[in-house]
CSV table of C-alpha atoms in Angstrom, one decimal:
chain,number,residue,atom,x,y,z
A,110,UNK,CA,15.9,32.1,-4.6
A,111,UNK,CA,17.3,31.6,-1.0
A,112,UNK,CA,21.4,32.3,-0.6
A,113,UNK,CA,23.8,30.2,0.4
A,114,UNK,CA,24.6,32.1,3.7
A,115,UNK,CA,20.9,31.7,5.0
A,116,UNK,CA,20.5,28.2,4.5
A,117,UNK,CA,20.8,26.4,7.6
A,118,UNK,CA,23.4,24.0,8.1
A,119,UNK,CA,23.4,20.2,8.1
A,120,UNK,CA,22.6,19.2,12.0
A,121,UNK,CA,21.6,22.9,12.8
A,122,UNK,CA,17.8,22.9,13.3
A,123,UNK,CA,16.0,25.0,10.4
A,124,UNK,CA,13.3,27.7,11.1
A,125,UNK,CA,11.3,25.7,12.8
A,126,UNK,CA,13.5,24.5,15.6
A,127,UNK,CA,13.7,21.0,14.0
A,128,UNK,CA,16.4,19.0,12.8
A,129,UNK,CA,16.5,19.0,9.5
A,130,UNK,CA,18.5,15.6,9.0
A,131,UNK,CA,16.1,14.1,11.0
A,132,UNK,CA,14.0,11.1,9.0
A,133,UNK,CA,10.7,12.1,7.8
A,134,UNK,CA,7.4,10.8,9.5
A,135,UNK,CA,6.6,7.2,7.6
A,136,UNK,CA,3.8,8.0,5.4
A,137,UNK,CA,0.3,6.1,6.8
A,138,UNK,CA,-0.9,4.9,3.3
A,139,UNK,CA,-5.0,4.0,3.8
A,140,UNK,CA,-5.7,1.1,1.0
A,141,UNK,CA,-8.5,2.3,-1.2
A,142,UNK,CA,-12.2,1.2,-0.6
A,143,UNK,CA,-13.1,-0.9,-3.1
A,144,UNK,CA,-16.7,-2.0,-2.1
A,145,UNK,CA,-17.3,-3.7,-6.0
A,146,UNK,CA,-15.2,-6.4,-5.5
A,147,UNK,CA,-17.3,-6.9,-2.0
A,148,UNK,CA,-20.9,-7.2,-3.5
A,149,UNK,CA,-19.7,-9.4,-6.5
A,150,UNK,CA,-17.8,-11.6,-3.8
A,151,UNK,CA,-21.0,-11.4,-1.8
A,152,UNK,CA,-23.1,-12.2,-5.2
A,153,UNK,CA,-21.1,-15.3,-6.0
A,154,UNK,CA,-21.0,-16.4,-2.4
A,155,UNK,CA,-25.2,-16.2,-2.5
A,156,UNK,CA,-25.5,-18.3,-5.7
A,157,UNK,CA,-22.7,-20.8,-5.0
A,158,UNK,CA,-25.0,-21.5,-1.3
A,159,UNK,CA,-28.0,-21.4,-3.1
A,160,UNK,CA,-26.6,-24.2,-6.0
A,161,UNK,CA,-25.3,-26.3,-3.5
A,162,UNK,CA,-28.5,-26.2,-0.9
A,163,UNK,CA,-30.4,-27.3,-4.1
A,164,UNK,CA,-27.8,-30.1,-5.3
A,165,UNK,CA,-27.9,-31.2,-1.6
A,166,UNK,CA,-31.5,-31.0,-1.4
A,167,UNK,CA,-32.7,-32.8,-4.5
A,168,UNK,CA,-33.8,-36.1,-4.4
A,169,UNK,CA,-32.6,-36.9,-8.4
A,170,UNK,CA,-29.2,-36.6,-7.7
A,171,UNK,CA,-29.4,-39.8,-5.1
A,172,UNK,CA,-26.5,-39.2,-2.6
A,173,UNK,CA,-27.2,-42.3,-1.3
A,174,UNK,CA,-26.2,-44.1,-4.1
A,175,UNK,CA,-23.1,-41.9,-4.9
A,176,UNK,CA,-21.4,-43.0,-2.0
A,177,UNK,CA,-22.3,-46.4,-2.3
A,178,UNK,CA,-20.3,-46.6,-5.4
A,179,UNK,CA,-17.9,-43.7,-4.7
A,180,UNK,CA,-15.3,-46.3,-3.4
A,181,UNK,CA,-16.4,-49.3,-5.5
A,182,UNK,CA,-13.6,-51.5,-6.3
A,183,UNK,CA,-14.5,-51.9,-9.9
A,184,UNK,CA,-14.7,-48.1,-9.9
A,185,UNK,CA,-11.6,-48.1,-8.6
A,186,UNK,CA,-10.0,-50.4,-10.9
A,187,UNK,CA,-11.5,-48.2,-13.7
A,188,UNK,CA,-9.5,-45.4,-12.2
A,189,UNK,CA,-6.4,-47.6,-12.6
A,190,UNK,CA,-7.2,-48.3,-16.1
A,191,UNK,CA,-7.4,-45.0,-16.8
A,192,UNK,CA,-4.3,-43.9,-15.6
A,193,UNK,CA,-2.4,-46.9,-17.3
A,194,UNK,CA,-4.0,-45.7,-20.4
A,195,UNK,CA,-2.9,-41.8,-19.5
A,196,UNK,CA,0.7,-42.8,-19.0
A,197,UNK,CA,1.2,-45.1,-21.9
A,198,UNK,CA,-0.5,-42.8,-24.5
A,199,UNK,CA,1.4,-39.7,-23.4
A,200,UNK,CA,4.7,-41.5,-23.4
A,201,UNK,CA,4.3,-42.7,-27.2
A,202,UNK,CA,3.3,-38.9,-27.6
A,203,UNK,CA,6.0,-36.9,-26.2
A,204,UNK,CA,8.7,-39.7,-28.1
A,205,UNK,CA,6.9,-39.8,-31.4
A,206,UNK,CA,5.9,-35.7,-31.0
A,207,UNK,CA,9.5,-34.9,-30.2
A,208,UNK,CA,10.6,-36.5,-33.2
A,209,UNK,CA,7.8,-35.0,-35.5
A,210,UNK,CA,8.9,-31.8,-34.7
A,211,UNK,CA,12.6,-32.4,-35.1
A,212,UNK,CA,11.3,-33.7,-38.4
A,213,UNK,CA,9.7,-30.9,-39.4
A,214,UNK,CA,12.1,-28.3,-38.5
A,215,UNK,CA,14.7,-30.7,-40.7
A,216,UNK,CA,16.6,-29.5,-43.8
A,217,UNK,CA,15.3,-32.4,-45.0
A,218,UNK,CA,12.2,-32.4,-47.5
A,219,UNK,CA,11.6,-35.5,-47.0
A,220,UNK,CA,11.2,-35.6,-43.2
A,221,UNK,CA,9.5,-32.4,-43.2
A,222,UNK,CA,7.3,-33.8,-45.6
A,223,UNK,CA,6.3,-36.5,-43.8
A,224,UNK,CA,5.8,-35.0,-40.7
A,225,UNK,CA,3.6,-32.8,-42.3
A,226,UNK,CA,1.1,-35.4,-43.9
A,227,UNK,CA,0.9,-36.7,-40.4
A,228,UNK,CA,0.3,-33.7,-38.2
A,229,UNK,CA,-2.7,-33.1,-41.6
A,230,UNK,CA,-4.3,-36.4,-41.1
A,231,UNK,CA,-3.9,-36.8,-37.0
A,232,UNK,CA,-5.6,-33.0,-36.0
A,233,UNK,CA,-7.9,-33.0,-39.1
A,234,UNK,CA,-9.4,-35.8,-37.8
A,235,UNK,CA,-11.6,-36.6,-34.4
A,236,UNK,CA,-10.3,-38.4,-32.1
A,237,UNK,CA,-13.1,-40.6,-31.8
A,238,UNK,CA,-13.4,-41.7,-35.4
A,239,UNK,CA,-9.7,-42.9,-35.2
A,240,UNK,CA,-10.2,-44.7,-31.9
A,241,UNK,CA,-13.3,-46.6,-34.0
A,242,UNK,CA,-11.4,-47.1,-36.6
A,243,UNK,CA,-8.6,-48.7,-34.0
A,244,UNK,CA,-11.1,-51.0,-32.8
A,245,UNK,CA,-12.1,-52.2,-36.2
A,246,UNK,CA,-8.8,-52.7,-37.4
A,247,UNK,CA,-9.6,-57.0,-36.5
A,248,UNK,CA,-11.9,-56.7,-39.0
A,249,UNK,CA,-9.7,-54.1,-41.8
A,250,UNK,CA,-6.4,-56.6,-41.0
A,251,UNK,CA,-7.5,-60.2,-40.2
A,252,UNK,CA,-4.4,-61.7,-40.4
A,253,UNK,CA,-1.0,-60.3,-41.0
A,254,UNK,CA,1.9,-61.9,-42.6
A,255,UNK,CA,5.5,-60.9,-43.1
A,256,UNK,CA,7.9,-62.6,-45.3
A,257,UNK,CA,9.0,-62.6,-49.1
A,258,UNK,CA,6.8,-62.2,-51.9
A,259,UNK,CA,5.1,-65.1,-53.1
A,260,UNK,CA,7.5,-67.0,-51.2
A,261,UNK,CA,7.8,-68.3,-47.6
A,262,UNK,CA,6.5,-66.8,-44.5
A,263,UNK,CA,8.5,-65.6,-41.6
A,264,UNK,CA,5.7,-64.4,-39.4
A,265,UNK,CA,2.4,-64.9,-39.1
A,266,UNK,CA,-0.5,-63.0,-36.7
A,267,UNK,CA,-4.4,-64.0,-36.6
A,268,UNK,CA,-5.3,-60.3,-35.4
A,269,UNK,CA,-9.0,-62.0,-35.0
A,270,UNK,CA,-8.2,-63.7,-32.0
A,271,UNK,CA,-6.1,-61.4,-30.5
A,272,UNK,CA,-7.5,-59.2,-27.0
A,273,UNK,CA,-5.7,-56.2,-27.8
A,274,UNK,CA,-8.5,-53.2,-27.3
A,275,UNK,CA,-6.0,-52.1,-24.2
A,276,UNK,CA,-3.2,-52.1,-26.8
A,277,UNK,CA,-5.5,-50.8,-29.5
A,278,UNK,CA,-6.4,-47.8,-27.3
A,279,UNK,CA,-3.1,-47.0,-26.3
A,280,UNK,CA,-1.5,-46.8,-29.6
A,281,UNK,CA,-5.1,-44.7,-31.3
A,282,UNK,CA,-4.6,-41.8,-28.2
A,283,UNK,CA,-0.2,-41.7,-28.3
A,284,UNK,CA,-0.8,-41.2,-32.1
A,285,UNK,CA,-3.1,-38.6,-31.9
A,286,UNK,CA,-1.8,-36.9,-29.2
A,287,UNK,CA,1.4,-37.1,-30.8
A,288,UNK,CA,0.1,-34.5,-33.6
A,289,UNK,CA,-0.2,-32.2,-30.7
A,290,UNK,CA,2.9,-32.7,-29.3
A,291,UNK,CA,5.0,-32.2,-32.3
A,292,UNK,CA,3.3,-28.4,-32.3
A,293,UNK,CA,4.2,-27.9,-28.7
A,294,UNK,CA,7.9,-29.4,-29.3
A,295,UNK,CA,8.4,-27.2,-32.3
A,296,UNK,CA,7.1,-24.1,-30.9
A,297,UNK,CA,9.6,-24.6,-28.0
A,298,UNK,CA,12.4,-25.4,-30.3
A,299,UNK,CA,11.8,-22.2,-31.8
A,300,UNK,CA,11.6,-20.1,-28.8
A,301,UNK,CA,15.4,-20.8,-28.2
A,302,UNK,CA,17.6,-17.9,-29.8
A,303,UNK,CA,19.1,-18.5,-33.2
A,304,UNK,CA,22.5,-17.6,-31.7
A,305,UNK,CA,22.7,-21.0,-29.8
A,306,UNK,CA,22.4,-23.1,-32.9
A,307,UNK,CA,25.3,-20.7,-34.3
A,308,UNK,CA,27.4,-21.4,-31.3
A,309,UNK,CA,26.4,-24.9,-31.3
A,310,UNK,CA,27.2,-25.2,-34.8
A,311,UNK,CA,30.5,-23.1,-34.7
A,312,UNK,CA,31.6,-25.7,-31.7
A,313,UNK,CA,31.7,-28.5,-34.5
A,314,UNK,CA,28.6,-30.0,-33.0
A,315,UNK,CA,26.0,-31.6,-36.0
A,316,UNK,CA,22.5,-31.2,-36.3
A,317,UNK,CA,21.2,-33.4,-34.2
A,318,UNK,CA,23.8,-32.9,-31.4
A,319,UNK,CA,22.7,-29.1,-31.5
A,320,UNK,CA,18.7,-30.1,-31.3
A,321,UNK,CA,19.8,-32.7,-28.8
A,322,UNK,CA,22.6,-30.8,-26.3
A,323,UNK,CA,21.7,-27.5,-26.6
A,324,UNK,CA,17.9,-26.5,-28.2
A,325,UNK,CA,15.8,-29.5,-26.5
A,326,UNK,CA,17.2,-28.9,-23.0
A,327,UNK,CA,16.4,-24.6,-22.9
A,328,UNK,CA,13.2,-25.6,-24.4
A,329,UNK,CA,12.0,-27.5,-21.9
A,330,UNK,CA,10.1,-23.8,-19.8
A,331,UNK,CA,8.2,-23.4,-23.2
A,332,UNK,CA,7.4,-27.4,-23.7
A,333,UNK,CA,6.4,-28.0,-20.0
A,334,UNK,CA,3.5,-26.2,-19.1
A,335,UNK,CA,1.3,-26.9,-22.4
A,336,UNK,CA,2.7,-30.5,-21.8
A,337,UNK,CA,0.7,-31.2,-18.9
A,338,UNK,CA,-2.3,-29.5,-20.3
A,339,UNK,CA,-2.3,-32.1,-22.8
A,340,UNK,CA,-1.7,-35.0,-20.0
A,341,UNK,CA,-4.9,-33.6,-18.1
A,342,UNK,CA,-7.1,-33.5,-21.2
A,343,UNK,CA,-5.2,-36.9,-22.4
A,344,UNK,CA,-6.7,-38.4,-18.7
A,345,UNK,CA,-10.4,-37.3,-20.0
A,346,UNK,CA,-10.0,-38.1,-23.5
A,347,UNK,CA,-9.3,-41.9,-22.3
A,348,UNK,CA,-13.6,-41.6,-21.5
A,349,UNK,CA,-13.6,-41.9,-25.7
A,350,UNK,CA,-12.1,-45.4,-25.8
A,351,UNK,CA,-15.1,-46.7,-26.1
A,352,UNK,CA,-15.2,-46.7,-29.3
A,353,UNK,CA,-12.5,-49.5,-29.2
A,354,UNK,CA,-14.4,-50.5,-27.7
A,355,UNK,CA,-12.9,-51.0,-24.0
A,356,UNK,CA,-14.8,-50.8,-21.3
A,357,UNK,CA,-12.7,-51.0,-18.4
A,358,UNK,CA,-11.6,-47.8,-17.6
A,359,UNK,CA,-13.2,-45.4,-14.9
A,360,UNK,CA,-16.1,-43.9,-17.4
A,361,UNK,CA,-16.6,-47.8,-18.6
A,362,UNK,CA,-17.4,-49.2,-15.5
A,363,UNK,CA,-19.4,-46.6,-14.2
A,364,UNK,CA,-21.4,-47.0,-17.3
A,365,UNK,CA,-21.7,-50.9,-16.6
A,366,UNK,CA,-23.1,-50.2,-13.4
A,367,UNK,CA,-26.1,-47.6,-14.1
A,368,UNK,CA,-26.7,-50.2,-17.1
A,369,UNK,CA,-28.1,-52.2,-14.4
A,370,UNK,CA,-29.2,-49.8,-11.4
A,371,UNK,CA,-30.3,-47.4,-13.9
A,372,UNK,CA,-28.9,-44.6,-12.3
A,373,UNK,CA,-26.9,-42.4,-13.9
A,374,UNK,CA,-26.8,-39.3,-12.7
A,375,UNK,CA,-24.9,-40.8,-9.1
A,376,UNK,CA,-22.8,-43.0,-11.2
A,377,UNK,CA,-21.6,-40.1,-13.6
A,378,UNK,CA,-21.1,-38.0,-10.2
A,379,UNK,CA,-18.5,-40.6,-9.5
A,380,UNK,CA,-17.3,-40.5,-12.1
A,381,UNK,CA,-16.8,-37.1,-12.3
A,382,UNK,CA,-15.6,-37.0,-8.5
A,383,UNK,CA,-12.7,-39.7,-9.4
A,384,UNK,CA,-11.7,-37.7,-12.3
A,385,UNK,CA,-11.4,-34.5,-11.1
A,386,UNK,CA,-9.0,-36.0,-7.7
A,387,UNK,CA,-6.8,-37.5,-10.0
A,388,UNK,CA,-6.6,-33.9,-12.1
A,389,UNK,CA,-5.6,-31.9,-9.1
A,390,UNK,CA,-2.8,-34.0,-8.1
A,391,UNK,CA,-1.7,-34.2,-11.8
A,392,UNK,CA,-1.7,-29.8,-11.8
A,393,UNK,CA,0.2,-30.0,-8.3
A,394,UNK,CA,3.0,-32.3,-10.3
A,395,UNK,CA,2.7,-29.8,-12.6
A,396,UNK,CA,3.3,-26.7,-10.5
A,397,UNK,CA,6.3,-28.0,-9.4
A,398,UNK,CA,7.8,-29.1,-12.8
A,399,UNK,CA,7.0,-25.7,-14.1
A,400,UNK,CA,9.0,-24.5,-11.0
A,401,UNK,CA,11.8,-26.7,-11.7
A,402,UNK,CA,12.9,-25.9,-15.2
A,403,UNK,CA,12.1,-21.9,-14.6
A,404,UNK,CA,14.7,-21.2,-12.0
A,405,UNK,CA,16.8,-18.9,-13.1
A,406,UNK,CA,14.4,-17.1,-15.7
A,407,UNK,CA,12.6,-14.5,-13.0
A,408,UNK,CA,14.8,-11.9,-11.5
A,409,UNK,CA,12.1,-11.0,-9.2
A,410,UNK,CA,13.7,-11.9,-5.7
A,411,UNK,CA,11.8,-14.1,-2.7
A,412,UNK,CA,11.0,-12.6,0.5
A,413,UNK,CA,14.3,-14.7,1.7
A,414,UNK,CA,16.6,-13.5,-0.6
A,415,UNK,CA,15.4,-9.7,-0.2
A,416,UNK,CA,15.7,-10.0,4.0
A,417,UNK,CA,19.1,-11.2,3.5
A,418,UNK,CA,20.1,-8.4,0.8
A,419,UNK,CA,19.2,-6.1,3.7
A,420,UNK,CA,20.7,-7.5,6.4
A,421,UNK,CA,24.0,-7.1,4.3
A,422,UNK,CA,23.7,-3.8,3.4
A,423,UNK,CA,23.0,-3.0,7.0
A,424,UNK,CA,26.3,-5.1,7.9
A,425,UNK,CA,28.1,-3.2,5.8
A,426,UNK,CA,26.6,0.2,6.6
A,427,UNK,CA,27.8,-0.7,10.3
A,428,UNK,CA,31.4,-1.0,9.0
């Protein structure tokens, strides 16, 4: 071990002549080779030109005809349909979810009972069967009736005549989705900490103010993102309505048309085009609600706020 006395003092250069308060050489990192990720980039990039040269190339997927009908007004109409059918559905799903899962997380038997018998009968079935079922209900309910019991009638509805399958579709994919919903909803509601019901509870607030003012609001960054999962696959369940049956959304009226051209590898092309636009702009609305109701919850810092933590500390290392 050295002594004290030899050691060289701070500003005095060492044995070597140098300073020895002087910085140290920034270390040149090389980033490591990684020539795997390369060839399977090159792989993907070979079959990816190769699917699309043959897509491009082949005569049975007539390109011709796709965009003919890529900008079709009835197509286009479809696409309105659909998102009609989209919005409406997932608004009687996130009202009638929400309360399912308040239900079920009730000290209520009786409300959690009930919600349970309908999350049982609404995810054990297929969507599809209840949409058929929707679209028979005409024949199941021809008229309906309300009033007093072998007395007089206050209202009366021929459900024959009515041209409902809009409304009929509407209400068969909120309901269902609704089952889903409540899941998502409760699983948020749990995620908050038990300790905010306490306070909530030792601030005199009831039950429902506590779900309502304190739980529903922090669960919001758990309910969000699977929330508009479910509105994506909601906009391509609406293709099942056909069971209804209702024919004017997009997947309807591209069905109409290669009824008659009989061509539906184009028309399903479009189909599939119009779908998938109206998906990406739904995950960009997305992005930016997940965004919004997770500030606050990362402490990892932007490249803003760590330029500015620097240019204090050198501030203050000039003072």
């Amino acid at each position: 071990m050295a002594d004290k006395d030899t050691l060289p003092a701070p500003g005095d250069p060492g044995p070597g002549g140098a300073d020895s308060t002087r910085e140290p050489e920034p270390i040149k990192a090389v980033p490591l080779r990684r020539p795997g990720r390369w060839i399977a980039a090159a792989v993907i990039l070979v079959l990816v030109a190769l699917f699309v040269y043959g897509a491009a190339t082949n005569p049975a997927y007539r390109w011709d005809t796709y965009g003919k009908y890529l900008f079709d007004t009835r197509i286009a109409a479809g696409a309105v349909v659909t998102l009609e059918l989209t919005v409406c559905a997932m608004a009687i799903a996130v009202v009638l979810g929400t309360t399912l899962a308040v239900m079920r997380l009730s000290p209520n038997p009786v409300l959690r009972s009930s919600a349970w018998v309908y999350l049982w009968i609404f995810r054990g079935t297929p969507v599809f069967v209840q949409l058929v079922f929707w679209g028979l209900v005409p024949s199941l309910y021809s008229r309906i009736q309300l009033g007093v019991p072998f007395g007089p009638q206050f209202f009366h509805l021929d459900v024959q005549q009515l041209q409902a399958a809009f409304a009929f579709a509407v209400l068969g994919l909120g309901l269902n989705e609704a089952a889903y919903m409540a899941e998502i909803v409760r699983a948020g509601i749990n995620s908050v900490g038990e300790g905010q019901r306490e306070a909530s509870f030792a601030l005199g607030m009831s039950w429902s103010q506590t779900m309502r003012r304190t739980v529903l609001p922090q669960a919001m960054r758990v309910i969000i993102p699977p929330t508009g999962n479910e509105l994506i696959g909601m906009l391509k369940t609406t293709s099942l309505v056909t069971g209804i049956p209702l024919s004017t959304d997009l997947f309807g009226r591209a069905r109409d048309i290669y009824g008659v051209n009989f061509q539906p590898i184009p028309l399903l092309l479009v189909a599939a085009t119009w779908y998938l636009a109206i998906t990406s702009v739904l995950m960009i609305g997305q992005y930016y609600l997940e965004r919004y109701y997770s500030r606050g919850v990362s402490r990892t810092l932007t490249t803003k706020q760590l330029q500015e933590l620097a240019d204090a500390q050198q501030g203050e290392k000039a003072k």
